[in-house]
Amino acid sequence: ISFLLTDILNLYEHQSTFSPNLPLRGLFYFARLYQKIVGNEKRVYSGKLIELPYPQFVVFYNGIDKQSERQILKLSDLYVPEETDPMLELQVLVLNINEGYNTWLKEKCRSMYEYMQYVDRVRYYRNQKEYSLLQAIETAIDECIKEGILAEFLSKDRSEAVMISMYEHNEEEEWRKFREAEREYGFELGMEQALYNLMKNQGMTEEEARVALGLKSRVI
């Protein structure tokens, strides 16, 4: 969500999957927003100064990957080669709102506090083998309504809450599988390179190199 408040262009986003590319996404977001604010693009060629609202980008993170309580990601972190004094910079404040993190924020924002209680219950039931994702969501919703947690929203917009939760948790699971596949692929490439180096530089046979690296023998 984005909004203007006292000449500050606020951009707030909720993420259940962490990405180091958030500053780049922020750059895309702000570019589109500033285009809307400026309106006629011909104005940028005029001699009159265009006043722009100050940008502020905050991301609330509640994914399962462990992250620090508070961190600032910079667009310059993505630059290759690194620049100590980049001419283009954008910063993103990432706040972890999982249990035990940024308690002060959830104390000030009751809706956020209750939302995380709901998310934690979905995850709890999702980790029980006897519950499907849909059953976990439905059970968490029933409990929260009974205990007055997001009760009004969950009662009034139950189908929407189920749909959003299904999407979020499926997306979270797909990203987890994707990252695991990336790690496995990277490991395989690394071992192949190590195998090649031992055979080329040490004169080992493939079988000797496999033994040295603790790999299984190739079945022919």
mmCIF file of C-alpha atoms in Angstrom:
data_model
loop_
_atom_site.group_PDB
_atom_site.id
_atom_site.type_symbol
_atom_site.label_atom_id
_atom_site.label_comp_id
_atom_site.label_asym_id
_atom_site.label_seq_id
_atom_site.Cartn_x
_atom_site.Cartn_y
_atom_site.Cartn_z
ATOM 1 C CA ILE A 1 0.000 0.000 0.000
ATOM 2 C CA SER A 2 1.215 3.516 -0.736
ATOM 3 C CA PHE A 3 -0.008 6.878 0.490
ATOM 4 C CA LEU A 4 1.061 10.481 0.917
ATOM 5 C CA LEU A 5 1.308 11.847 4.439
ATOM 6 C CA THR A 6 2.878 15.241 5.272
ATOM 7 C CA ASP A 7 4.924 15.253 2.054
ATOM 8 C CA ILE A 8 6.230 11.738 2.642
ATOM 9 C CA LEU A 9 5.496 9.098 0.014
ATOM 10 C CA ASN A 10 4.992 6.002 2.156
ATOM 11 C CA LEU A 11 5.249 2.538 0.695
ATOM 12 C CA TYR A 12 4.401 -0.382 2.975
ATOM 13 C CA GLU A 13 4.551 -4.026 2.004
ATOM 14 C CA HIS A 14 3.968 -7.327 3.791
ATOM 15 C CA GLN A 15 6.130 -10.291 2.805
ATOM 16 C CA SER A 16 6.165 -13.917 3.927
ATOM 17 C CA THR A 17 9.180 -14.630 1.692
ATOM 18 C CA PHE A 18 12.429 -12.722 2.154
ATOM 19 C CA SER A 19 14.276 -11.359 -0.874
ATOM 20 C CA PRO A 20 17.503 -9.330 -1.050
ATOM 21 C CA ASN A 21 16.045 -7.708 -4.174
ATOM 22 C CA LEU A 22 13.493 -5.630 -2.262
ATOM 23 C CA PRO A 23 15.364 -2.358 -2.986
ATOM 24 C CA LEU A 24 15.133 -3.011 -6.729
ATOM 25 C CA ARG A 25 11.422 -3.685 -6.442
ATOM 26 C CA GLY A 26 11.134 -0.471 -4.435
ATOM 27 C CA LEU A 27 12.862 1.415 -7.237
ATOM 28 C CA PHE A 28 10.287 0.117 -9.720
ATOM 29 C CA TYR A 29 7.407 1.000 -7.367
ATOM 30 C CA PHE A 30 8.613 4.536 -6.672
ATOM 31 C CA ALA A 31 9.356 5.218 -10.343
ATOM 32 C CA ARG A 32 5.741 4.408 -11.233
ATOM 33 C CA LEU A 33 4.390 6.430 -8.307
ATOM 34 C CA TYR A 34 6.491 9.486 -9.157
ATOM 35 C CA GLN A 35 5.344 9.251 -12.774
ATOM 36 C CA LYS A 36 1.756 9.481 -11.548
ATOM 37 C CA ILE A 37 2.580 12.395 -9.254
ATOM 38 C CA VAL A 38 4.400 14.371 -11.973
ATOM 39 C CA GLY A 39 1.720 13.672 -14.545
ATOM 40 C CA ASN A 40 2.790 15.191 -17.851
ATOM 41 C CA GLU A 41 6.267 13.779 -18.541
ATOM 42 C CA LYS A 42 7.186 16.912 -20.496
ATOM 43 C CA ARG A 43 7.406 18.729 -17.152
ATOM 44 C CA VAL A 44 10.752 17.038 -16.426
ATOM 45 C CA TYR A 45 12.311 19.003 -19.307
ATOM 46 C CA SER A 46 11.191 22.385 -17.986
ATOM 47 C CA GLY A 47 13.440 24.824 -16.122
ATOM 48 C CA LYS A 48 11.119 24.815 -13.116
ATOM 49 C CA LEU A 49 12.020 22.619 -10.158
ATOM 50 C CA ILE A 50 9.609 19.729 -9.592
ATOM 51 C CA GLU A 51 9.113 19.118 -5.873
ATOM 52 C CA LEU A 52 8.807 15.446 -4.958
ATOM 53 C CA PRO A 53 7.609 13.896 -1.711
ATOM 54 C CA TYR A 54 10.294 12.098 0.295
ATOM 55 C CA PRO A 55 10.164 8.294 -0.241
ATOM 56 C CA GLN A 56 9.898 5.835 2.645
ATOM 57 C CA PHE A 57 9.766 2.074 2.066
ATOM 58 C CA VAL A 58 8.993 -0.323 4.932
ATOM 59 C CA VAL A 59 8.514 -4.086 4.635
ATOM 60 C CA PHE A 60 6.884 -6.185 7.354
ATOM 61 C CA TYR A 61 8.323 -9.699 7.224
ATOM 62 C CA ASN A 62 6.663 -12.742 8.786
ATOM 63 C CA GLY A 63 8.124 -15.671 6.853
ATOM 64 C CA ILE A 64 9.545 -18.905 8.255
ATOM 65 C CA ASP A 65 13.167 -18.167 7.266
ATOM 66 C CA LYS A 66 15.060 -16.720 10.226
ATOM 67 C CA GLN A 67 15.795 -13.016 9.793
ATOM 68 C CA SER A 68 17.065 -10.320 12.131
ATOM 69 C CA GLU A 69 14.643 -8.067 13.979
ATOM 70 C CA ARG A 70 15.480 -5.009 11.913
ATOM 71 C CA GLN A 71 17.611 -4.586 8.826
ATOM 72 C CA ILE A 72 18.156 -2.052 6.087
ATOM 73 C CA LEU A 73 18.639 -3.303 2.553
ATOM 74 C CA LYS A 74 20.258 -0.992 0.012
ATOM 75 C CA LEU A 75 20.011 -0.861 -3.739
ATOM 76 C CA SER A 76 23.803 -0.432 -3.830
ATOM 77 C CA ASP A 77 24.159 -3.903 -2.266
ATOM 78 C CA LEU A 78 23.167 -5.251 -5.674
ATOM 79 C CA TYR A 79 25.760 -3.292 -7.647
ATOM 80 C CA VAL A 80 28.610 -5.152 -9.324
ATOM 81 C CA PRO A 81 31.255 -3.917 -8.846
ATOM 82 C CA GLU A 82 30.586 -2.480 -5.400
ATOM 83 C CA GLU A 83 30.399 1.290 -5.058
ATOM 84 C CA THR A 84 31.292 3.074 -1.831
ATOM 85 C CA ASP A 85 29.537 6.258 -2.931
ATOM 86 C CA PRO A 86 26.801 5.218 -5.397
ATOM 87 C CA MET A 87 25.098 7.889 -7.461
ATOM 88 C CA LEU A 88 21.771 6.062 -7.171
ATOM 89 C CA GLU A 89 20.649 4.694 -3.812
ATOM 90 C CA LEU A 90 17.416 3.406 -2.291
ATOM 91 C CA GLN A 91 16.954 1.919 1.176
ATOM 92 C CA VAL A 92 14.338 -0.474 2.499
ATOM 93 C CA LEU A 93 13.600 -0.933 6.192
ATOM 94 C CA VAL A 94 12.657 -4.564 6.872
ATOM 95 C CA LEU A 95 10.938 -5.243 10.199
ATOM 96 C CA ASN A 96 10.501 -8.813 11.388
ATOM 97 C CA ILE A 97 7.034 -9.153 12.956
ATOM 98 C CA ASN A 98 7.261 -12.819 13.908
ATOM 99 C CA GLU A 99 6.788 -13.816 17.541
ATOM 100 C CA GLY A 100 9.523 -12.370 19.753
ATOM 101 C CA TYR A 101 10.478 -9.607 17.306
ATOM 102 C CA ASN A 102 9.532 -5.912 17.342
ATOM 103 C CA THR A 103 7.088 -6.401 20.198
ATOM 104 C CA TRP A 104 6.801 -2.624 20.620
ATOM 105 C CA LEU A 105 5.347 -2.323 17.133
ATOM 106 C CA LYS A 106 2.702 -4.982 17.670
ATOM 107 C CA GLU A 107 1.783 -3.404 21.001
ATOM 108 C CA LYS A 108 1.084 -0.142 19.183
ATOM 109 C CA CYS A 109 -0.784 -1.846 16.344
ATOM 110 C CA ARG A 110 -3.386 -4.258 17.679
ATOM 111 C CA SER A 111 -4.380 -5.481 14.214
ATOM 112 C CA MET A 112 -0.807 -6.516 13.423
ATOM 113 C CA TYR A 113 -0.497 -8.296 16.768
ATOM 114 C CA GLU A 114 -3.709 -10.250 16.207
ATOM 115 C CA TYR A 115 -2.765 -11.002 12.614
ATOM 116 C CA MET A 116 0.469 -12.646 13.745
ATOM 117 C CA GLN A 117 -1.434 -14.674 16.331
ATOM 118 C CA TYR A 118 -3.638 -15.937 13.526
ATOM 119 C CA VAL A 119 -0.646 -16.736 11.266
ATOM 120 C CA ASP A 120 1.129 -18.596 14.076
ATOM 121 C CA ARG A 121 -1.947 -20.767 14.649
ATOM 122 C CA VAL A 122 -2.238 -21.620 10.970
ATOM 123 C CA ARG A 123 1.425 -22.656 10.965
ATOM 124 C CA TYR A 124 0.973 -24.687 14.144
ATOM 125 C CA TYR A 125 -1.888 -26.722 12.711
ATOM 126 C CA ARG A 126 -0.190 -26.913 9.323
ATOM 127 C CA ASN A 127 2.718 -28.711 11.004
ATOM 128 C CA GLN A 128 0.364 -31.352 12.406
ATOM 129 C CA LYS A 129 0.318 -34.277 9.978
ATOM 130 C CA GLU A 130 -3.409 -34.883 10.374
ATOM 131 C CA TYR A 131 -4.271 -31.398 9.061
ATOM 132 C CA SER A 132 -4.357 -30.360 5.428
ATOM 133 C CA LEU A 133 -3.599 -26.695 4.707
ATOM 134 C CA LEU A 134 -7.298 -25.908 4.331
ATOM 135 C CA GLN A 135 -8.128 -27.702 7.605
ATOM 136 C CA ALA A 136 -5.328 -25.833 9.384
ATOM 137 C CA ILE A 137 -6.681 -22.493 8.151
ATOM 138 C CA GLU A 138 -10.278 -23.299 9.034
ATOM 139 C CA THR A 139 -9.293 -24.509 12.519
ATOM 140 C CA ALA A 140 -7.191 -21.385 13.156
ATOM 141 C CA ILE A 141 -10.053 -19.151 12.017
ATOM 142 C CA ASP A 142 -12.546 -20.907 14.301
ATOM 143 C CA GLU A 143 -10.196 -20.556 17.280
ATOM 144 C CA CYS A 144 -9.437 -16.894 16.590
ATOM 145 C CA ILE A 145 -13.111 -15.943 16.226
ATOM 146 C CA LYS A 146 -13.899 -17.751 19.482
ATOM 147 C CA GLU A 147 -11.076 -15.922 21.303
ATOM 148 C CA GLY A 148 -11.757 -12.492 19.775
ATOM 149 C CA ILE A 149 -8.665 -12.423 17.560
ATOM 150 C CA LEU A 150 -9.448 -10.572 14.315
ATOM 151 C CA ALA A 151 -12.947 -11.775 15.063
ATOM 152 C CA GLU A 152 -14.828 -9.124 13.087
ATOM 153 C CA PHE A 153 -12.782 -9.547 9.917
ATOM 154 C CA LEU A 154 -12.600 -13.348 10.066
ATOM 155 C CA SER A 155 -16.343 -13.620 10.672
ATOM 156 C CA LYS A 156 -17.357 -11.130 8.002
ATOM 157 C CA ASP A 157 -14.784 -12.014 5.340
ATOM 158 C CA ARG A 158 -14.027 -15.638 6.130
ATOM 159 C CA SER A 159 -13.849 -16.801 2.500
ATOM 160 C CA GLU A 160 -11.420 -13.989 1.643
ATOM 161 C CA ALA A 161 -9.254 -14.837 4.667
ATOM 162 C CA VAL A 162 -9.141 -18.499 3.599
ATOM 163 C CA MET A 163 -8.223 -17.576 0.038
ATOM 164 C CA ILE A 164 -5.448 -15.182 1.106
ATOM 165 C CA SER A 165 -4.036 -17.672 3.614
ATOM 166 C CA MET A 166 -4.057 -20.476 1.048
ATOM 167 C CA TYR A 167 -2.167 -18.281 -1.385
ATOM 168 C CA GLU A 168 0.375 -17.049 1.186
ATOM 169 C CA HIS A 169 1.185 -20.463 2.597
ATOM 170 C CA ASN A 170 1.337 -22.108 -0.831
ATOM 171 C CA GLU A 171 3.642 -19.334 -2.043
ATOM 172 C CA GLU A 172 5.794 -19.700 1.080
ATOM 173 C CA GLU A 173 6.062 -23.461 0.495
ATOM 174 C CA GLU A 174 6.870 -23.051 -3.210
ATOM 175 C CA TRP A 175 9.644 -20.552 -2.436
ATOM 176 C CA ARG A 176 11.050 -22.927 0.187
ATOM 177 C CA LYS A 177 11.149 -25.760 -2.362
ATOM 178 C CA PHE A 178 12.688 -23.444 -4.958
ATOM 179 C CA ARG A 179 15.469 -22.352 -2.587
ATOM 180 C CA GLU A 180 16.181 -25.958 -1.610
ATOM 181 C CA ALA A 181 16.433 -26.902 -5.288
ATOM 182 C CA GLU A 182 18.796 -23.960 -5.862
ATOM 183 C CA ARG A 183 21.028 -25.091 -2.997
ATOM 184 C CA GLU A 184 21.070 -28.685 -4.229
ATOM 185 C CA TYR A 185 21.879 -27.580 -7.763
ATOM 186 C CA GLY A 186 24.672 -25.322 -6.500
ATOM 187 C CA PHE A 187 26.104 -28.190 -4.432
ATOM 188 C CA GLU A 188 26.038 -30.522 -7.417
ATOM 189 C CA LEU A 189 27.826 -27.984 -9.602
ATOM 190 C CA GLY A 190 30.449 -27.454 -6.901
ATOM 191 C CA MET A 191 31.096 -31.183 -6.528
ATOM 192 C CA GLU A 192 31.348 -31.632 -10.277
ATOM 193 C CA GLN A 193 33.953 -28.874 -10.409
ATOM 194 C CA ALA A 194 35.872 -30.387 -7.478
ATOM 195 C CA LEU A 195 35.764 -33.787 -9.165
ATOM 196 C CA TYR A 196 37.113 -32.309 -12.392
ATOM 197 C CA ASN A 197 39.896 -30.449 -10.550
ATOM 198 C CA LEU A 198 41.100 -33.599 -8.757
ATOM 199 C CA MET A 199 41.154 -35.576 -11.990
ATOM 200 C CA LYS A 200 42.927 -32.820 -13.929
ATOM 201 C CA ASN A 201 45.345 -31.435 -11.307
ATOM 202 C CA GLN A 202 46.001 -34.513 -9.162
ATOM 203 C CA GLY A 203 45.898 -37.106 -11.907
ATOM 204 C CA MET A 204 43.234 -39.131 -10.113
ATOM 205 C CA THR A 205 40.884 -41.482 -11.843
ATOM 206 C CA GLU A 206 37.194 -40.615 -11.559
ATOM 207 C CA GLU A 207 36.702 -43.402 -9.018
ATOM 208 C CA GLU A 208 39.635 -42.169 -6.886
ATOM 209 C CA ALA A 209 38.310 -38.609 -7.013
ATOM 210 C CA ARG A 210 34.847 -39.780 -5.983
ATOM 211 C CA VAL A 211 36.297 -41.640 -2.991
ATOM 212 C CA ALA A 212 38.313 -38.557 -1.990
ATOM 213 C CA LEU A 213 35.170 -36.389 -2.081
ATOM 214 C CA GLY A 214 33.037 -38.951 -0.283
ATOM 215 C CA LEU A 215 30.792 -39.486 -3.316
ATOM 216 C CA LYS A 216 29.139 -42.717 -4.318
ATOM 217 C CA SER A 217 30.711 -44.717 -7.094
ATOM 218 C CA ARG A 218 29.214 -44.158 -10.508
ATOM 219 C CA VAL A 219 27.092 -47.139 -11.513
ATOM 220 C CA ILE A 220 27.750 -48.197 -15.105
#
